[in-house]
Amino acid sequence: MKYLFLLLFQFPFLYISAQDTLVLKNGDIKIVQLLLVDKKDGIIVYMQNDKKVVQSISSLTSFTNHSSTDTTDFVSISFKPSIYTNKYMDSVRVKKIYTPHSYSKFSVGINLLSTLSSLGSETEISIASNYNQSFYGQYNFNKHIAVRLPLRVGFLIMTNERLESKSNKYKHIARDLIYEIGLEPLIMLNDKRKINPYILHGIYFGKSQGVRWTPNPDNAGNEVFGTNSIGPREQYYRIAFSIGVQLNVKQHFAVNFEAGGNVNTARAWNYYPFERNKRQSYQAAINLVYRF
């Protein structure tokens, strides 16, 4: 009888010692029977009050594993996931793909690559020879369709004094941008995603200033040299297509990367008499975005 009483007295302590302890970040402590630790998907499964519960590991400060439960995946353990586990796993996957933040329909962006805009003046890969800064405002109609209103402003507009100081090899193809405005419809995969690919079409109107190169024949009638002067400021247009991807990294900040090409009528060689021809150029952007 004495031994039976002693066994009954020690049984609760033996039972508790076989349990595991969860310490939550909010300070709560749970005594449970641990069934599964899945570090790949960041969850643990345990029994508490005869109920199977799925808990996120990130919600815990620490936990014990007295029962030496395997740290493994579902496929390698004789444990059949419950409907609650499947729902939780679906939510985990959703959180990996979709951002938890909510956004306003409005956002603004500024192109960080604009600081390099004048480096293409000698190779004709950019729209202008001078430094020009581009930025935009955007409105999202829904998670798939949006529209931008871009604006590009040129600085250090060419003068005759600057023209004389330019390299003789390249000054005849110099063209400075005054301003440019446009309209850019966007088609997005899903703006609620953390990584959101999209395509962008654009039509733009602007004003630029080129160089007038006038050939002068020699005594034999051969055009061996010419003179350069500032040309008039003229309107141009361009049509563009780009692909991009936006990283919604924070509640108010995002970054997007874009690359594409355009066809434009900005004058590259202003021979006299003037001839306006369409030409192709490339475009790229790394935009820092503020989301309201």
C-alpha positions as a printed NumPy array, in Angstrom:
array([[   0.   ,    0.   ,    0.   ],
       [   2.863,    2.319,    0.831],
       [   4.467,    1.694,   -2.564],
       [   1.182,    2.294,   -4.366],
       [   0.771,    5.629,   -2.576],
       [   4.339,    6.581,   -3.457],
       [   3.772,    5.682,   -7.111],
       [   0.584,    7.723,   -7.271],
       [   2.39 ,   10.65 ,   -5.645],
       [   5.241,   10.557,   -8.177],
       [   3.051,    9.968,  -11.255],
       [   2.203,   13.658,  -11.941],
       [   5.863,   14.591,  -11.793],
       [   6.779,   11.746,  -14.135],
       [   4.007,   12.829,  -16.489],
       [   5.079,   16.454,  -16.484],
       [   8.696,   15.527,  -17.067],
       [   7.671,   13.656,  -20.201],
       [   6.034,   16.798,  -21.583],
       [   7.617,   19.65 ,  -23.524],
       [   7.545,   23.341,  -22.715],
       [   6.819,   26.155,  -25.168],
       [   7.777,   29.707,  -24.232],
       [   5.903,   32.207,  -26.414],
       [   7.144,   35.683,  -27.258],
       [   4.166,   37.194,  -25.444],
       [   5.332,   35.563,  -22.224],
       [   2.886,   32.645,  -22.126],
       [   4.159,   29.156,  -21.243],
       [   2.493,   25.995,  -22.563],
       [   3.038,   22.408,  -21.4  ],
       [   2.476,   20.198,  -24.449],
       [   3.323,   16.895,  -26.076],
       [   5.532,   17.696,  -29.056],
       [   4.745,   15.742,  -32.234],
       [   6.698,   17.412,  -35.007],
       [   9.362,   20.075,  -35.517],
       [   9.519,   21.213,  -39.153],
       [  12.218,   23.868,  -39.474],
       [  11.894,   23.938,  -43.258],
       [   8.425,   25.479,  -43.079],
       [   8.934,   27.   ,  -39.645],
       [   6.249,   25.134,  -37.691],
       [   5.848,   22.744,  -34.782],
       [   2.901,   20.407,  -34.138],
       [   1.911,   19.377,  -30.625],
       [  -0.92 ,   17.899,  -28.539],
       [  -2.576,   20.024,  -25.88 ],
       [  -5.808,   19.099,  -24.082],
       [  -6.283,   16.217,  -26.53 ],
       [  -6.165,   18.634,  -29.463],
       [  -3.602,   18.756,  -32.235],
       [  -2.208,   22.278,  -32.638],
       [   0.09 ,   23.829,  -35.248],
       [   2.306,   26.685,  -34.041],
       [   4.762,   28.93 ,  -35.863],
       [   8.32 ,   28.567,  -34.56 ],
       [   8.814,   32.294,  -35.058],
       [   6.124,   32.938,  -32.417],
       [   8.245,   31.176,  -29.764],
       [  11.119,   32.373,  -27.672],
       [  12.221,   28.806,  -26.934],
       [  10.907,   25.265,  -26.567],
       [  12.079,   21.966,  -25.119],
       [  12.122,   18.628,  -26.859],
       [  12.226,   16.064,  -24.06 ],
       [  10.528,   13.44 ,  -26.181],
       [  13.302,   13.788,  -28.806],
       [  10.819,   14.478,  -31.568],
       [  12.458,   14.289,  -34.987],
       [  13.227,   17.537,  -36.769],
       [  12.083,   16.559,  -40.201],
       [   9.543,   17.081,  -42.985],
       [   6.021,   15.702,  -43.105],
       [   6.897,   13.115,  -45.731],
       [   9.401,   11.285,  -43.536],
       [   7.364,   10.879,  -40.356],
       [   4.42 ,    8.626,  -39.556],
       [   2.177,   11.579,  -38.851],
       [  -0.754,   12.413,  -41.062],
       [  -1.304,   16.163,  -41.268],
       [  -4.698,   17.332,  -40.132],
       [  -6.888,   19.78 ,  -42.013],
       [  -5.634,   22.453,  -39.627],
       [  -2.036,   21.672,  -40.573],
       [  -2.866,   21.917,  -44.273],
       [  -4.532,   25.272,  -43.745],
       [  -1.547,   26.525,  -41.804],
       [   0.875,   25.275,  -44.443],
       [  -1.166,   27.094,  -47.09 ],
       [  -0.96 ,   30.284,  -45.046],
       [   2.806,   29.854,  -44.673],
       [   3.209,   29.544,  -48.43 ],
       [   0.958,   32.562,  -48.975],
       [   3.089,   34.631,  -46.591],
       [   6.186,   33.671,  -48.566],
       [   4.656,   34.962,  -51.814],
       [   2.381,   37.842,  -50.798],
       [   3.208,   40.924,  -48.797],
       [   1.382,   41.434,  -45.483],
       [   1.258,   45.202,  -46.039],
       [  -1.653,   47.205,  -47.381],
       [  -0.997,   50.037,  -49.819],
       [  -2.683,   53.155,  -51.088],
       [  -3.498,   53.347,  -54.782],
       [  -0.933,   56.139,  -55.157],
       [   2.862,   55.908,  -55.329],
       [   5.776,   57.957,  -56.639],
       [   9.14 ,   56.847,  -57.998],
       [  12.478,   58.34 ,  -58.946],
       [  14.972,   56.771,  -61.352],
       [  18.314,   56.22 ,  -59.629],
       [  20.009,   55.569,  -62.979],
       [  19.358,   59.138,  -64.106],
       [  22.744,   60.095,  -62.673],
       [  24.273,   58.047,  -65.521],
       [  22.011,   59.525,  -68.207],
       [  24.674,   61.655,  -69.889],
       [  27.25 ,   58.848,  -70.218],
       [  25.666,   57.592,  -73.424],
       [  26.081,   60.869,  -75.301],
       [  29.054,   59.621,  -77.283],
       [  27.508,   56.285,  -78.216],
       [  23.929,   57.351,  -78.911],
       [  22.413,   54.778,  -76.55 ],
       [  20.539,   57.354,  -74.496],
       [  17.777,   59.781,  -75.339],
       [  19.883,   62.851,  -74.526],
       [  23.465,   64.047,  -74.131],
       [  22.88 ,   66.095,  -71.001],
       [  22.039,   64.996,  -67.468],
       [  18.297,   64.431,  -67.177],
       [  16.313,   63.257,  -64.161],
       [  13.159,   61.188,  -64.517],
       [  10.455,   60.446,  -61.959],
       [   6.773,   59.506,  -62.011],
       [   3.487,   59.306,  -60.176],
       [   1.474,   56.083,  -60.328],
       [  -2.154,   55.155,  -59.706],
       [  -3.239,   51.519,  -59.3  ],
       [  -6.757,   50.773,  -60.504],
       [  -6.482,   47.277,  -59.02 ],
       [  -3.791,   44.696,  -58.305],
       [  -3.245,   44.021,  -62.033],
       [  -3.606,   47.366,  -63.847],
       [  -1.991,   50.728,  -63.168],
       [  -1.028,   53.905,  -65.002],
       [   1.971,   56.188,  -64.616],
       [   2.512,   59.826,  -65.453],
       [   6.284,   60.191,  -66.013],
       [   8.231,   63.422,  -66.194],
       [  11.829,   63.876,  -67.338],
       [  13.683,   67.166,  -66.871],
       [  16.984,   68.108,  -68.548],
       [  19.776,   70.137,  -66.971],
       [  22.88 ,   71.958,  -68.306],
       [  21.271,   72.777,  -71.623],
       [  23.75 ,   73.252,  -74.442],
       [  25.078,   76.684,  -75.389],
       [  27.469,   77.785,  -78.123],
       [  30.186,   78.092,  -75.486],
       [  29.666,   74.496,  -74.375],
       [  29.553,   73.362,  -77.965],
       [  33.005,   74.779,  -78.662],
       [  34.418,   72.964,  -75.644],
       [  33.059,   69.575,  -76.691],
       [  35.158,   66.96 ,  -78.386],
       [  35.298,   67.476,  -82.142],
       [  34.676,   63.784,  -82.594],
       [  31.265,   63.756,  -80.92 ],
       [  29.867,   67.265,  -80.765],
       [  27.921,   66.909,  -84.03 ],
       [  25.709,   64.195,  -82.476],
       [  25.069,   66.028,  -79.194],
       [  21.406,   66.505,  -78.345],
       [  20.134,   67.956,  -75.08 ],
       [  16.779,   67.199,  -73.544],
       [  14.678,   70.114,  -72.287],
       [  11.717,   68.154,  -70.913],
       [   9.591,   65.093,  -71.583],
       [   6.135,   64.029,  -70.387],
       [   4.34 ,   60.781,  -71.071],
       [   1.731,   58.166,  -70.283],
       [   2.631,   54.614,  -69.223],
       [  -0.032,   51.899,  -68.766],
       [   1.171,   48.916,  -66.692],
       [  -0.036,   45.331,  -66.614],
       [   1.117,   43.61 ,  -63.414],
       [   1.098,   39.989,  -62.331],
       [  -0.211,   40.912,  -58.874],
       [   0.65 ,   44.02 ,  -56.888],
       [   0.012,   42.114,  -53.641],
       [   3.027,   39.895,  -54.312],
       [   6.396,   40.584,  -52.691],
       [   7.936,   40.139,  -56.166],
       [   5.643,   41.616,  -58.797],
       [   6.641,   41.328,  -62.507],
       [   4.99 ,   43.679,  -64.991],
       [   5.094,   44.988,  -68.539],
       [   4.999,   48.656,  -69.429],
       [   4.031,   50.536,  -72.592],
       [   4.744,   54.204,  -72.975],
       [   4.137,   57.139,  -75.285],
       [   6.049,   60.369,  -74.677],
       [   6.3  ,   63.891,  -76.028],
       [   9.251,   66.156,  -75.348],
       [  11.468,   68.957,  -76.527],
       [  15.156,   68.668,  -77.31 ],
       [  17.917,   70.801,  -78.763],
       [  20.466,   69.447,  -81.193],
       [  23.466,   70.636,  -83.124],
       [  23.28 ,   71.905,  -86.686],
       [  26.159,   70.519,  -88.738],
       [  26.548,   72.277,  -92.072],
       [  28.941,   70.659,  -94.566],
       [  31.294,   72.959,  -96.52 ],
       [  32.808,   71.747,  -99.803],
       [  36.396,   72.364, -100.73 ],
       [  37.537,   73.844, -104.035],
       [  36.977,   70.495, -105.751],
       [  33.422,   70.221, -104.458],
       [  34.203,   67.557, -101.829],
       [  32.536,   67.96 ,  -98.416],
       [  35.629,   67.646,  -96.268],
       [  34.713,   69.821,  -93.3  ],
       [  31.737,   71.573,  -91.761],
       [  30.634,   74.048,  -89.151],
       [  28.649,   73.409,  -85.992],
       [  26.11 ,   75.639,  -84.296],
       [  23.269,   75.261,  -81.829],
       [  20.121,   74.1  ,  -83.538],
       [  16.561,   75.122,  -82.703],
       [  14.565,   73.527,  -79.882],
       [  12.252,   71.008,  -81.462],
       [   9.424,   68.726,  -80.37 ],
       [   9.908,   64.976,  -80.576],
       [   7.972,   61.861,  -79.61 ],
       [   8.894,   58.34 ,  -78.701],
       [   7.113,   55.022,  -78.146],
       [   8.576,   52.524,  -75.672],
       [   8.116,   49.024,  -74.312],
       [   9.732,   47.689,  -71.129],
       [   9.549,   44.733,  -68.795],
       [  10.123,   45.14 ,  -65.095],
       [   9.816,   43.652,  -61.642],
       [   8.951,   45.429,  -58.413],
       [  10.144,   44.287,  -54.991],
       [   7.652,   45.326,  -52.316],
       [  10.154,   45.197,  -49.484],
       [   8.54 ,   47.528,  -46.932],
       [   5.157,   49.011,  -46.179],
       [   6.039,   52.336,  -47.787],
       [   9.122,   51.569,  -49.862],
       [   9.708,   49.418,  -52.924],
       [  12.322,   49.075,  -55.648],
       [  11.685,   48.202,  -59.269],
       [  14.001,   47.287,  -62.128],
       [  13.101,   47.98 ,  -65.761],
       [  14.704,   47.435,  -69.151],
       [  13.427,   47.938,  -72.67 ],
       [  13.703,   49.888,  -75.895],
       [  12.043,   52.749,  -77.725],
       [  11.65 ,   54.362,  -81.117],
       [  11.929,   58.149,  -81.141],
       [  12.324,   61.144,  -83.413],
       [  14.832,   63.063,  -81.301],
       [  17.384,   64.375,  -83.775],
       [  20.801,   62.73 ,  -83.602],
       [  22.53 ,   64.243,  -86.643],
       [  21.12 ,   67.628,  -87.606],
       [  22.446,   67.849,  -91.137],
       [  21.367,   70.776,  -93.2  ],
       [  18.856,   70.608,  -94.795],
       [  17.15 ,   68.986,  -91.839],
       [  15.836,   65.437,  -92.07 ],
       [  13.925,   63.912,  -89.196],
       [  14.352,   60.147,  -89.076],
       [  13.152,   57.642,  -86.529],
       [  15.859,   55.941,  -84.535],
       [  16.019,   53.307,  -81.833],
       [  17.581,   53.531,  -78.398],
       [  17.607,   51.532,  -75.184],
       [  16.253,   52.443,  -71.786],
       [  16.669,   51.154,  -68.26 ],
       [  15.633,   52.236,  -64.795],
       [  16.118,   51.372,  -61.145],
       [  13.31 ,   53.234,  -59.438],
       [  13.087,   53.912,  -55.729],
       [   9.356,   53.929,  -54.976],
       [   7.441,   55.473,  -52.099],
       [   4.003,   53.902,  -51.564],
       [   1.45 ,   55.961,  -49.663]])
